[in-house]
Short mmCIF file of C-alpha atoms in Angstrom, two decimals:
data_model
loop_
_atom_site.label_atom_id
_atom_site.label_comp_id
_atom_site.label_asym_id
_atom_site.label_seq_id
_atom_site.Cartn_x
_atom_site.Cartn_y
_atom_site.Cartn_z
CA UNK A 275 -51.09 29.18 3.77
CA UNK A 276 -48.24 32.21 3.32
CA UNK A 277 -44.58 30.67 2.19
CA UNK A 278 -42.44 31.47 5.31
CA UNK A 279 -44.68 32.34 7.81
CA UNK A 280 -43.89 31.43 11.37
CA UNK A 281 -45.63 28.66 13.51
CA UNK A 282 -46.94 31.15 15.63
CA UNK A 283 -48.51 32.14 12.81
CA UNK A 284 -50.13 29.97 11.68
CA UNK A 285 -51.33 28.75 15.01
CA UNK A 286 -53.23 31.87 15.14
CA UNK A 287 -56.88 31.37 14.00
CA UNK A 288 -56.71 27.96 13.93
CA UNK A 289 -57.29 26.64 17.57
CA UNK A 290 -60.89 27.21 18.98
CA UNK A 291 -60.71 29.47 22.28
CA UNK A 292 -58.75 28.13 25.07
CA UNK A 293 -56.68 25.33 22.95
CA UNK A 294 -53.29 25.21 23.47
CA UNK A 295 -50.60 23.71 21.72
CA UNK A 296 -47.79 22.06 22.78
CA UNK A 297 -44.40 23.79 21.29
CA UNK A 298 -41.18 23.30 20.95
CA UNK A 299 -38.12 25.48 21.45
CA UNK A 300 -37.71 25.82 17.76
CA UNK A 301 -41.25 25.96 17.09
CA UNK A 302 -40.43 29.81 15.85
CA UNK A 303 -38.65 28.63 12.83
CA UNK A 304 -39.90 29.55 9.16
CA UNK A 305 -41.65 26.85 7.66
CA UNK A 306 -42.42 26.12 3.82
CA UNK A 307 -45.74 24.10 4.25
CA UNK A 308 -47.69 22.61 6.92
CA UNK A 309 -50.56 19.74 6.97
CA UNK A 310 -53.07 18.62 9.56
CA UNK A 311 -53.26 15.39 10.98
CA UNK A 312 -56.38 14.32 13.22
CA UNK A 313 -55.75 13.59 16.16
CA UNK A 314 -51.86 13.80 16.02
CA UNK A 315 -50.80 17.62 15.65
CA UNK A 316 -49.80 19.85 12.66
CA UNK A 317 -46.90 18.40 10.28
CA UNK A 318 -44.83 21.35 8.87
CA UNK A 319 -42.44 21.34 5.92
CA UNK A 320 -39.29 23.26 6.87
CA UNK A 321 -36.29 24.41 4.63
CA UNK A 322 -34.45 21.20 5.10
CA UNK A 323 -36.67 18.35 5.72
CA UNK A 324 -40.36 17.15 6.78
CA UNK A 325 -41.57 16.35 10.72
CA UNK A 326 -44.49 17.02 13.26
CA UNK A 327 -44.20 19.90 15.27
CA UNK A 328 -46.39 20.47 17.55
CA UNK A 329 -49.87 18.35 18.83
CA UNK A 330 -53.15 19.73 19.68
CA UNK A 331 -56.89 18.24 20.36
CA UNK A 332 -58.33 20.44 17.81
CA UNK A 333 -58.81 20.05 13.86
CA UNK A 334 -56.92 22.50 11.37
CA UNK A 335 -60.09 24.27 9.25
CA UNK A 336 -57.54 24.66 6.04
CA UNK A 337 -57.29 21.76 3.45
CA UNK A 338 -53.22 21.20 3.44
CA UNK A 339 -52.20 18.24 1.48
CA UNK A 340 -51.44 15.02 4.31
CA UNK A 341 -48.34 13.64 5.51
CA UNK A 342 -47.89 10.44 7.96
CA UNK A 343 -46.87 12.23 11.37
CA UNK A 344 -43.19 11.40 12.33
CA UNK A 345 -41.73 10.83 9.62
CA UNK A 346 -38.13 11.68 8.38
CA UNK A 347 -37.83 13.02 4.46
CA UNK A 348 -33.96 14.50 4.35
CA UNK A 349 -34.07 17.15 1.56
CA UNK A 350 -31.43 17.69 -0.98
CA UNK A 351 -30.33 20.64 0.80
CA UNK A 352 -29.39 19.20 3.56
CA UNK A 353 -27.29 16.71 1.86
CA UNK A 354 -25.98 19.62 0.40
CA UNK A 355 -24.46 20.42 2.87
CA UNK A 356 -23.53 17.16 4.90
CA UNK A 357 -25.73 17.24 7.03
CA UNK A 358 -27.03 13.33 7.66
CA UNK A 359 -29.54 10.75 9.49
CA UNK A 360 -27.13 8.38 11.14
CA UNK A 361 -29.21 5.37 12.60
CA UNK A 362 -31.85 8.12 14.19
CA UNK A 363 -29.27 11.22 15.02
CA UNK A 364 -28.49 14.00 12.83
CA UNK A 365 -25.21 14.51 12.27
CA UNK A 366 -22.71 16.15 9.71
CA UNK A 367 -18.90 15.97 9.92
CA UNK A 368 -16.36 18.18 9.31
CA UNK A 369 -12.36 18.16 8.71
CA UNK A 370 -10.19 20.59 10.08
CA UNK A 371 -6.29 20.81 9.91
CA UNK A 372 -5.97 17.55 8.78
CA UNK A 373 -8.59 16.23 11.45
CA UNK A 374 -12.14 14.89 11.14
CA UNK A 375 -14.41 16.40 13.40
CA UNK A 376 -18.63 14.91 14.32
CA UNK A 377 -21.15 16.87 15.60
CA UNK A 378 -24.15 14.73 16.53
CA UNK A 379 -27.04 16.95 17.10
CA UNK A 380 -30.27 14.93 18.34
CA UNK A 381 -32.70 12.58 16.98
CA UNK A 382 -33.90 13.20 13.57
CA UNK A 383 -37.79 13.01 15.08
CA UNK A 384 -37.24 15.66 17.72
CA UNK A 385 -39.08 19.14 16.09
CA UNK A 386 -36.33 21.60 14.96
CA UNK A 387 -33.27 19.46 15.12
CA UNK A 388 -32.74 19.23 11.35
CA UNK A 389 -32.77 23.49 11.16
CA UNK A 390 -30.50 23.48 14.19
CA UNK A 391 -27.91 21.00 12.33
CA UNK A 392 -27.94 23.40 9.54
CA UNK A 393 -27.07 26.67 11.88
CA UNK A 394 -24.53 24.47 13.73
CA UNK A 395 -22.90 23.54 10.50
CA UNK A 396 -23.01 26.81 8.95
CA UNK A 397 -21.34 28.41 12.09
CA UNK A 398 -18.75 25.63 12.06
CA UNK A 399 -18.00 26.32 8.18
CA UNK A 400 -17.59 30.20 9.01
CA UNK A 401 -15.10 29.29 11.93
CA UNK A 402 -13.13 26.70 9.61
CA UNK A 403 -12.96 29.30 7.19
CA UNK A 404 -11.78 31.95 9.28
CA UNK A 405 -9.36 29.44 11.66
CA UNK A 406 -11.37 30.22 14.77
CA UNK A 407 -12.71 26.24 14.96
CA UNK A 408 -12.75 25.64 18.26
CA UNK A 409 -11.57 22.29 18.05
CA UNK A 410 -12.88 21.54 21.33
CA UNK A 411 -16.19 21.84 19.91
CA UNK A 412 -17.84 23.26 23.36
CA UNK A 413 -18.59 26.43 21.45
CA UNK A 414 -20.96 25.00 19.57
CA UNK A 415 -23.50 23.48 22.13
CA UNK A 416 -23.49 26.17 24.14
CA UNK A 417 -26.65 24.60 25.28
CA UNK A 418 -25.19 21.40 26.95
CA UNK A 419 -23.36 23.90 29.34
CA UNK A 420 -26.92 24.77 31.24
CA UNK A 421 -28.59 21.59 31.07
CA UNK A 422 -27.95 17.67 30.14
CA UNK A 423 -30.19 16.68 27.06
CA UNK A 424 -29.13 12.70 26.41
CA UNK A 425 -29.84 12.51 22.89
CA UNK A 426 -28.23 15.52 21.77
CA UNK A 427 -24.90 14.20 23.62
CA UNK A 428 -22.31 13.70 21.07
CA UNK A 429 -21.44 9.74 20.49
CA UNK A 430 -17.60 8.86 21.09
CA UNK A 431 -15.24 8.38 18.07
CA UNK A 432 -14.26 5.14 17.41
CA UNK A 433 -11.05 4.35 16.90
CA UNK A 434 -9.93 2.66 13.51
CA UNK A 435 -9.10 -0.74 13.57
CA UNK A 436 -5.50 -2.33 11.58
CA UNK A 437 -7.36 -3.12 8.84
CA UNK A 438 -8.89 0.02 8.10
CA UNK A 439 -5.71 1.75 7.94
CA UNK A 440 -4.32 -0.48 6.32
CA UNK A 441 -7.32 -0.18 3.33
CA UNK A 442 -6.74 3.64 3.32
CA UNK A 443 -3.17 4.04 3.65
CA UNK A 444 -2.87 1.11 0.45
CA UNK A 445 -5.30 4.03 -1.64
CA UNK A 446 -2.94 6.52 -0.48
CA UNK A 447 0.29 5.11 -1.67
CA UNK A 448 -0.71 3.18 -4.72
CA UNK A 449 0.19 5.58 -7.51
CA UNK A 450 3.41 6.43 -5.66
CA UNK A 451 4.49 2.77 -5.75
CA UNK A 452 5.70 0.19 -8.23
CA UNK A 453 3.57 -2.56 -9.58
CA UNK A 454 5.21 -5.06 -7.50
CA UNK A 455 4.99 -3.80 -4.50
CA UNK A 456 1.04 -3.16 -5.13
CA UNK A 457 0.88 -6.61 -6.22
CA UNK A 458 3.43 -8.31 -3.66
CA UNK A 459 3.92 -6.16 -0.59
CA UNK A 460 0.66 -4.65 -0.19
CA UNK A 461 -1.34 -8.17 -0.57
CA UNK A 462 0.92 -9.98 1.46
CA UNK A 463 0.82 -7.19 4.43
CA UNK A 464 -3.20 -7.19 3.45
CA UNK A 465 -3.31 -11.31 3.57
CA UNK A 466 -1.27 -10.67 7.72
CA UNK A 467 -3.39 -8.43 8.62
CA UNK A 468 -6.59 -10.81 8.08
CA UNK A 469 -5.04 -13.46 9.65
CA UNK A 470 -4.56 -11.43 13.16
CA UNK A 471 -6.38 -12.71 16.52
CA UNK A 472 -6.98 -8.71 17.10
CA UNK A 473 -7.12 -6.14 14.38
CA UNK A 474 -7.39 -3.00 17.48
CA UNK A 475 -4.81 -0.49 17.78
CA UNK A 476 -4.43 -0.84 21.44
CA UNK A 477 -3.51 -4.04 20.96
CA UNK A 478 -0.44 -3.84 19.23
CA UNK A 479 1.94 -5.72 21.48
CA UNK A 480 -0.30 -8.96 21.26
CA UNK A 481 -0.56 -8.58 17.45
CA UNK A 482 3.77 -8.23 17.60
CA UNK A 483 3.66 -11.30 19.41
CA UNK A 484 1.36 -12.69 17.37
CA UNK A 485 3.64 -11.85 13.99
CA UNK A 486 6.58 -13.17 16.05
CA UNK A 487 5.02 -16.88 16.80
CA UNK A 488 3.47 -17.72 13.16
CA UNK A 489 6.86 -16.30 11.16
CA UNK A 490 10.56 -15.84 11.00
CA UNK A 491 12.11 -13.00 12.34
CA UNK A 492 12.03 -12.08 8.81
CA UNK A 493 9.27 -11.51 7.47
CA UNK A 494 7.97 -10.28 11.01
CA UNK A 495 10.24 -7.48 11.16
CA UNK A 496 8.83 -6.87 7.01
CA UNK A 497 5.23 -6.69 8.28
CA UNK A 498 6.06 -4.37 11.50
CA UNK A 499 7.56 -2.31 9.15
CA UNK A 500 4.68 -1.41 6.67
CA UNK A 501 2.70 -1.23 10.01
CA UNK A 502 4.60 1.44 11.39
CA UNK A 503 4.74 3.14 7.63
CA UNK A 504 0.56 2.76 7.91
CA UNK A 505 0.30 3.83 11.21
CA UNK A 506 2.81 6.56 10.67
CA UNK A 507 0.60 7.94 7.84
CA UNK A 508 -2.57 7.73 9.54
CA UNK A 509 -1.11 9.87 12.70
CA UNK A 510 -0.13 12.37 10.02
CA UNK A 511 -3.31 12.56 8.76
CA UNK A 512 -5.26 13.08 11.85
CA UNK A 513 -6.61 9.62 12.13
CA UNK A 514 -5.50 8.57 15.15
CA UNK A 515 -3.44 10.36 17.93
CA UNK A 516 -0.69 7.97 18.17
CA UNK A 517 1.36 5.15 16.18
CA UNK A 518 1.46 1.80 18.56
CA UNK A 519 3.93 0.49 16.47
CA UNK A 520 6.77 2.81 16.45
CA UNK A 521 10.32 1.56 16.76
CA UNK A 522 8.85 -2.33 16.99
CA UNK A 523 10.45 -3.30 14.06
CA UNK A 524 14.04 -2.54 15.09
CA UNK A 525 13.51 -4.30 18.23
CA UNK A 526 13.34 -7.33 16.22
CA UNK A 527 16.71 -9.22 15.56
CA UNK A 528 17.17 -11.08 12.27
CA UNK A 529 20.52 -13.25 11.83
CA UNK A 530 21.89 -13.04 8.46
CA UNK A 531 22.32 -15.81 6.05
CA UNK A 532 25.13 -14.29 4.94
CA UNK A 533 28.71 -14.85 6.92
CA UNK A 534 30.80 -12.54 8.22
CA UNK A 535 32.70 -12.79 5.24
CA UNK A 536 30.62 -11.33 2.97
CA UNK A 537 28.01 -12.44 0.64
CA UNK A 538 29.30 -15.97 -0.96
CA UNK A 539 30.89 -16.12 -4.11
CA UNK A 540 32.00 -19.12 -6.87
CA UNK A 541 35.84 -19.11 -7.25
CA UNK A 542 36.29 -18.89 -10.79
CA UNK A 543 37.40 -22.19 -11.43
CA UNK A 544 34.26 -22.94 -10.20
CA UNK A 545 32.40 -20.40 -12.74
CA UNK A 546 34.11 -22.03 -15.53
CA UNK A 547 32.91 -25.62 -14.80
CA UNK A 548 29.20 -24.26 -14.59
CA UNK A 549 29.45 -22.82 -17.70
CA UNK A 550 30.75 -25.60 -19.41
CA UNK A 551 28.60 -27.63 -17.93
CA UNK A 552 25.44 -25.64 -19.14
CA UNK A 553 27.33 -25.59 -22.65
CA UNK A 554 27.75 -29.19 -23.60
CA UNK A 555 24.57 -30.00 -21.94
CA UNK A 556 22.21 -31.71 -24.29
CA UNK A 557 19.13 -30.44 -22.99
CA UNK A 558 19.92 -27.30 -21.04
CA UNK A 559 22.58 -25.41 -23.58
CA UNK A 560 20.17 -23.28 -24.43
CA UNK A 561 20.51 -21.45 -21.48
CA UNK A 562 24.39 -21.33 -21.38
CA UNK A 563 24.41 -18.23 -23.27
CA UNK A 564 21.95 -16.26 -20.08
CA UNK A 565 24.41 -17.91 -17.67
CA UNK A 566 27.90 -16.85 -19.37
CA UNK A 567 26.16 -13.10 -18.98
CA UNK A 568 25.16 -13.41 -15.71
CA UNK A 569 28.81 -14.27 -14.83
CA UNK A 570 30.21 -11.86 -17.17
CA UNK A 571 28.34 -8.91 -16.10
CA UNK A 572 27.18 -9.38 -12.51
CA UNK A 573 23.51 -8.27 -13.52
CA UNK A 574 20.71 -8.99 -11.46
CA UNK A 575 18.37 -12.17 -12.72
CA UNK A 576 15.79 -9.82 -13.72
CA UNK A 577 17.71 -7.47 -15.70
CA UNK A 578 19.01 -10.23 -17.56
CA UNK A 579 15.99 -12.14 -18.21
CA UNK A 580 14.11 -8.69 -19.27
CA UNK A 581 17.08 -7.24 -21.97
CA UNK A 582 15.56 -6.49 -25.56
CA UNK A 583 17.95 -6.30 -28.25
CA UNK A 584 16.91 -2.34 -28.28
CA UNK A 585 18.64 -1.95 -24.83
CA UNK A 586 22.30 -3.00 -27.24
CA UNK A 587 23.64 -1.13 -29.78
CA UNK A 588 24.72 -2.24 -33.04
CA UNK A 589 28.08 -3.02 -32.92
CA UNK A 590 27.36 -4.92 -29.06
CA UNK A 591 29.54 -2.84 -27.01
CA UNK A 592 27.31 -1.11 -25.13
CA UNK A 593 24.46 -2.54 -23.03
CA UNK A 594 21.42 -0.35 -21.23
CA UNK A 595 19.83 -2.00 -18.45
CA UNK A 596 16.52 0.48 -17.71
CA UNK A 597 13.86 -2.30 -17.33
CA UNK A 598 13.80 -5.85 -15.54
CA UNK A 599 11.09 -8.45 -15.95
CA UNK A 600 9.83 -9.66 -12.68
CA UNK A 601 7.19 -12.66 -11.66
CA UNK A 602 4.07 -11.73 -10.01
CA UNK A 603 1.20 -13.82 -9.55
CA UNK A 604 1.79 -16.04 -12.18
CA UNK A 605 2.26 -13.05 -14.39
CA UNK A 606 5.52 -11.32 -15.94
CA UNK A 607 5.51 -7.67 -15.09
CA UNK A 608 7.95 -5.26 -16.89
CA UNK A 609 8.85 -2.08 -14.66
CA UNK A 610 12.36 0.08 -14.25
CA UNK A 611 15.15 -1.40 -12.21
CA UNK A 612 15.25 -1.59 -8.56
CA UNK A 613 17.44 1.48 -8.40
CA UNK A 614 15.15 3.07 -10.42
CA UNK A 615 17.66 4.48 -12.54
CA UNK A 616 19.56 3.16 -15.72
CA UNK A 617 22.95 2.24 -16.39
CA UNK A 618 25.28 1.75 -19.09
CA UNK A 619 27.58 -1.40 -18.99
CA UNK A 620 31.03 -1.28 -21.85
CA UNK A 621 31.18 -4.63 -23.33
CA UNK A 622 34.81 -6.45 -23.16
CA UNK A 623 35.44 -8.58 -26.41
CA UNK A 624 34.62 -11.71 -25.20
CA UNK A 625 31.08 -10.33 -24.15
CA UNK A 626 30.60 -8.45 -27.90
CA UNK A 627 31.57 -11.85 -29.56
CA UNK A 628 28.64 -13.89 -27.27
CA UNK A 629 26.32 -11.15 -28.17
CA UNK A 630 26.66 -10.87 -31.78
CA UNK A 631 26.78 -15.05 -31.78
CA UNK A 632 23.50 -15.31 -30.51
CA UNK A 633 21.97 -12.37 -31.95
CA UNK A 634 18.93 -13.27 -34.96
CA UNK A 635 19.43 -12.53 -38.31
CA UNK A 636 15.79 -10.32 -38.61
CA UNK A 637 16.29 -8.93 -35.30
CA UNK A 638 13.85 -6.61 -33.87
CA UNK A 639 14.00 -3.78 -31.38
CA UNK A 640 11.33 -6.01 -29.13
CA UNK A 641 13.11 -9.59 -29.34
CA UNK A 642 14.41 -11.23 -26.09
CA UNK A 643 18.03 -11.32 -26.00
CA UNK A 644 17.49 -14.37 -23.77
CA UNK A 645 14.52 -16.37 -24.78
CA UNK A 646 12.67 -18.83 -23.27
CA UNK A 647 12.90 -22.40 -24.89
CA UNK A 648 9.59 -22.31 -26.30
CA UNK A 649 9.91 -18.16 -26.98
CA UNK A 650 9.37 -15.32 -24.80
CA UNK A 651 10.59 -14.26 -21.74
CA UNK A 652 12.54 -16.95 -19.22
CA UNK A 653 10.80 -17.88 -16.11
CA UNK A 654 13.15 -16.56 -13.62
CA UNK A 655 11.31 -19.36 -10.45
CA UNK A 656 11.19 -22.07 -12.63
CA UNK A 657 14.64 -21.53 -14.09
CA UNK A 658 16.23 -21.06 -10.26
CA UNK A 659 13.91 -23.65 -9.18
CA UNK A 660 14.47 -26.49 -11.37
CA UNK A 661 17.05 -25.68 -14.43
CA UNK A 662 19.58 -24.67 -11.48
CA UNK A 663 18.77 -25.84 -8.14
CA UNK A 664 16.12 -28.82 -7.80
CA UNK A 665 12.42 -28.78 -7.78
CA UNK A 666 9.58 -31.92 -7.61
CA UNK A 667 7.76 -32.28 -10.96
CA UNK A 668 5.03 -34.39 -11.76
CA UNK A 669 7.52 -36.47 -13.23
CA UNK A 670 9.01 -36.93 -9.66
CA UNK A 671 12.18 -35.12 -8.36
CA UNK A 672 14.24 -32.91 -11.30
CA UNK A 673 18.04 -32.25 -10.34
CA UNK A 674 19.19 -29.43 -11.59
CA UNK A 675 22.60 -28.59 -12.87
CA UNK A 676 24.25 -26.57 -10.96
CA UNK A 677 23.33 -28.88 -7.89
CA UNK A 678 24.25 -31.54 -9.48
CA UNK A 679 27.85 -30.65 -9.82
CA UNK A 680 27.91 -29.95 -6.12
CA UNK A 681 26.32 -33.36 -5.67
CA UNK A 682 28.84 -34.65 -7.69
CA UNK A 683 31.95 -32.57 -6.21
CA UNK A 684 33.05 -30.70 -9.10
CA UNK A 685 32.13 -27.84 -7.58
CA UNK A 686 33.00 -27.04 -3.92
CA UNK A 687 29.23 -25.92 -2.53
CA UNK A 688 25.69 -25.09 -4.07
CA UNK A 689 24.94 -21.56 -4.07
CA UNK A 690 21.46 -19.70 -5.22
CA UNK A 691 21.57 -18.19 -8.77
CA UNK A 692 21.61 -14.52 -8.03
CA UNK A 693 25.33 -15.20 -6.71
CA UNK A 694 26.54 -15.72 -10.05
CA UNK A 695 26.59 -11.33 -9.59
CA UNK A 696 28.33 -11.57 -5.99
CA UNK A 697 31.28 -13.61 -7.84
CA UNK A 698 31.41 -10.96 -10.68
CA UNK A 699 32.00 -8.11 -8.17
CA UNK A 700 33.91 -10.58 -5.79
CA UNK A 701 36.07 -10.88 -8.72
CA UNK A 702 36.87 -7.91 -9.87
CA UNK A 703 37.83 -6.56 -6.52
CA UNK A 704 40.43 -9.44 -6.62
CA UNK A 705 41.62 -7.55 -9.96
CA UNK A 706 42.07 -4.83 -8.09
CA UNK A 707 39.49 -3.07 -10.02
CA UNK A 708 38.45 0.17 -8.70
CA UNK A 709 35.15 0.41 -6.56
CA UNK A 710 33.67 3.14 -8.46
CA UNK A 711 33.93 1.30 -11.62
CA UNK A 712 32.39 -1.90 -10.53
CA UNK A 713 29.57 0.14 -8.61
CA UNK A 714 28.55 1.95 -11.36
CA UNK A 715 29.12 -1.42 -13.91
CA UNK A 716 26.57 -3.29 -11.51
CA UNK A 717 24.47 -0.76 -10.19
CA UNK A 718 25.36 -0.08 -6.53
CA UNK A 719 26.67 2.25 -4.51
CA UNK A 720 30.48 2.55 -3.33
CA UNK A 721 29.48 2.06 0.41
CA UNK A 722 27.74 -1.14 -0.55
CA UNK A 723 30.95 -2.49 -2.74
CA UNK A 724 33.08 -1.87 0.16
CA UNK A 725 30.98 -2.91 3.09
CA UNK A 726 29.49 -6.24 1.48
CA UNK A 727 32.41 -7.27 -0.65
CA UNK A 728 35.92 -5.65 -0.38
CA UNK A 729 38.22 -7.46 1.92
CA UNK A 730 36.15 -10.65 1.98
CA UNK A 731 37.60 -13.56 0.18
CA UNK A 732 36.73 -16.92 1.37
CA UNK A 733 39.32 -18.65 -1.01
CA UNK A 734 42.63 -16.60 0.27
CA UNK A 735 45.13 -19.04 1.84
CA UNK A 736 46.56 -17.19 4.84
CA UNK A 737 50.87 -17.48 3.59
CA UNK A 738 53.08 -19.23 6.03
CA UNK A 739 55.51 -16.49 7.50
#
């Protein structure tokens, strides 16, 4: 047996007179090793891979080590170079300006297939190198032009389904994205998605109306949203030819909690009873001194609740908010602030003397400024939930305080937590306070200050003229 010698070859001199085998088109190509099999045909060992060739009544007179006819043994060069059994077809796949291209070349049984992949794939990688792919791919079975051969017909893509995308666009973003929007948006979005009658592209509209039915316009338009963002990034990336859920989210109207007069505010008589309430409570004073801030400064609950005595200078004049502590699964994440920028806020007196009141003797760079009760940082849902608003415990129901004095009347309406900051900017644009100044104290923009809150002030008596 000679290393590279051609079927013809080798069928020379070992077929009594008159024999004839039966050959294949590719039956020409240099093989590595061949064996015979009784009765079945001579099994040759090619560059890439292991098959039978060729049949014939006669018996081979060399001794060549056996192989069971038919077989399929992929070599390590072909996996080299990409080239793959897929269910019974050889294939190998390719990418091309941002686009994923199969070639399905026949079944991995049929003689000479495996060594035809290979040429395909090597004249595809020359073409791709030298951007002359033909992206049609036509060039490349030239032999489909002259006659139909079923098997070596390429298979139709299939398109990706929702939840695919979704997988791959969620690897794609999640370095670029904070930890709580991994942890919150993506597994919410994720948690939708599962939950769909239809996960099929082309079936967008039902999956809309789906959305629509089992939530609030809400969250709906929330989830369209990061669909479109998915779908958006998978069109860019040559997965699919074209994003089903373009503009969907804007079609979809959501009514405002808020009034047309802005986001709601406490008057500041009312701000005084809550904080004197919290003060000469007996069981809930510790928390007077997180409230008084959150009044006093207009800062969001998280950057509150996540202020180290690091982030204030000695002398309490000057307070850094660069990191907020947020809830996420049951867990308290640490992360920059939603602007993703810092700030500085200038203390007034009255904000240096609660400061330096409740600030430890053997304080640390580390140490809360606003502890929990039992140490460590407040939980910002329980503390809404139940130390403000009301919550069921196993106890039975707990009332909090600041609903409470709205129960009571000694406050004119309940209002969430977080608008202890809408009454702080509410406020000073009463003061006539410039909007720059209170944009940059609270950490928004000018347009916001002006379009949310300037002009809006529910407790103005019109005068009688």
């Amino acid at each position: 047996m000679v290393e590279g010698a051609t079927l013809e070859m080798l069928f020379k001199g070992n077929f009594n007179e008159g024999s004839k085998p039966s050959l294949s088109v590719l039956d020409t190509h240099r093989v590595e090793a061949c064996s015979k099999v009784s009765g079945k045909g001579l099994c040759c060992l090619g560059k890439y891979g292991r098959k039978v060739v060729g049949k014939f009544p006669t018996i081979i007179t060399e001794d060549l080590p056996m192989t069971r006819p038919g077989s399929i043994e992929v070599s390590e060069d072909y996996r080299k170079v990409g080239i793959e059994d897929d269910d019974g077809t050889v294939r190998f796949r390719r990418q091309y300006q941002k686009k994923r291209y199969e070639f399905r070349v026949g079944k991995a049984n049929k003689p000479g297939v495996w060594e035809l992949a290979a040429d395909k794939a090597e004249w595809v990688d020359r073409d791709i190198a030298a951007r002359t792919f033909d992206t049609s791919k036509k060039k490349y079975f030239p032999e489909r032009a002259a006659y139909a051969v079923p098997e070596l017909e390429e298979r139709k893509q299939v398109a990706p389904k929702l939840d695919q995308l979704w997988e791959q666009h969620e690897k794609f973003k999640w370095n670029q994205v904070s930890v709580t929007t991994r942890e919150i948006t993506f597994v919410n979005v994720a948690s939708h998605i599962k939950k769909l009658p239809t996960k099929k592209l082309e079936e967008a509209i039902a999956i809309r109306d789906y959305l629509i039915k089992n939530n609030s316009p809400y969250r709906t338009k929330r989830i369209l949203t990061q669909l479109n963002a998915c779908c958006k990034w998978a069109l860019k990336s040559g997965l699919i030819t074209k994003n089903p859920f373009a503009e969907m989210a804007s079609e979809i109207r959501v009514i405002k909690s808020q009034t047309d007069d802005g986001p709601e505010h406490f008057s500041e008589e009312d701000q005084n009873t809550i904080i004197d309430a919290y003060e000469n409570h007996p069981q809930l004073n510790h928390y007077a001194s997180i409230v008084k801030f959150w009044f006093w400064t207009g800062s969001r609950t998280s950057e509150a609740i996540g202020l180290r005595w690091k982030d204030i200078n000695d002398e309490c004049t000057i307070i850094t908010f660069s990191e907020v502590t947020v809830n996420v699964s049951s867990r308290k994440i640490r992360k920059d602030t939603k602007t993703h920028k810092s700030r500085k806020f200038k203390c007034n007196p009255r904000l240096q003397n609660l400061l330096k009141s409740i600030k430890p003797e053997n304080c640390t760079e580390d140490m809360i400024v606003f502890p929990a009760v039992k140490g460590g940082e407040i939980n910002a849902h329980y503390f809404n939930a139940c130390i403000w608003n009301e919550c069921e415990t196993k106890k039975g129901e707990r009332i909090g305080l600041v609903r409470k004095l709205a129960n009571e009347g000694k406050i004119e309406k309940y209002l969430p937590q977080y608008n202890t900051r809408h009454t702080f900017i509410t406020l000073c644009l009463e003061k006539n306070i410039p909007d720059k100044d209170i944009a940059r104290w609270v950490g928004n923009s000018r347009a916001v200050v002006n379009q949310s809150y300037a002009g809006h002030n529910a407790y103005l008596e019109v005068p009688e003229t």
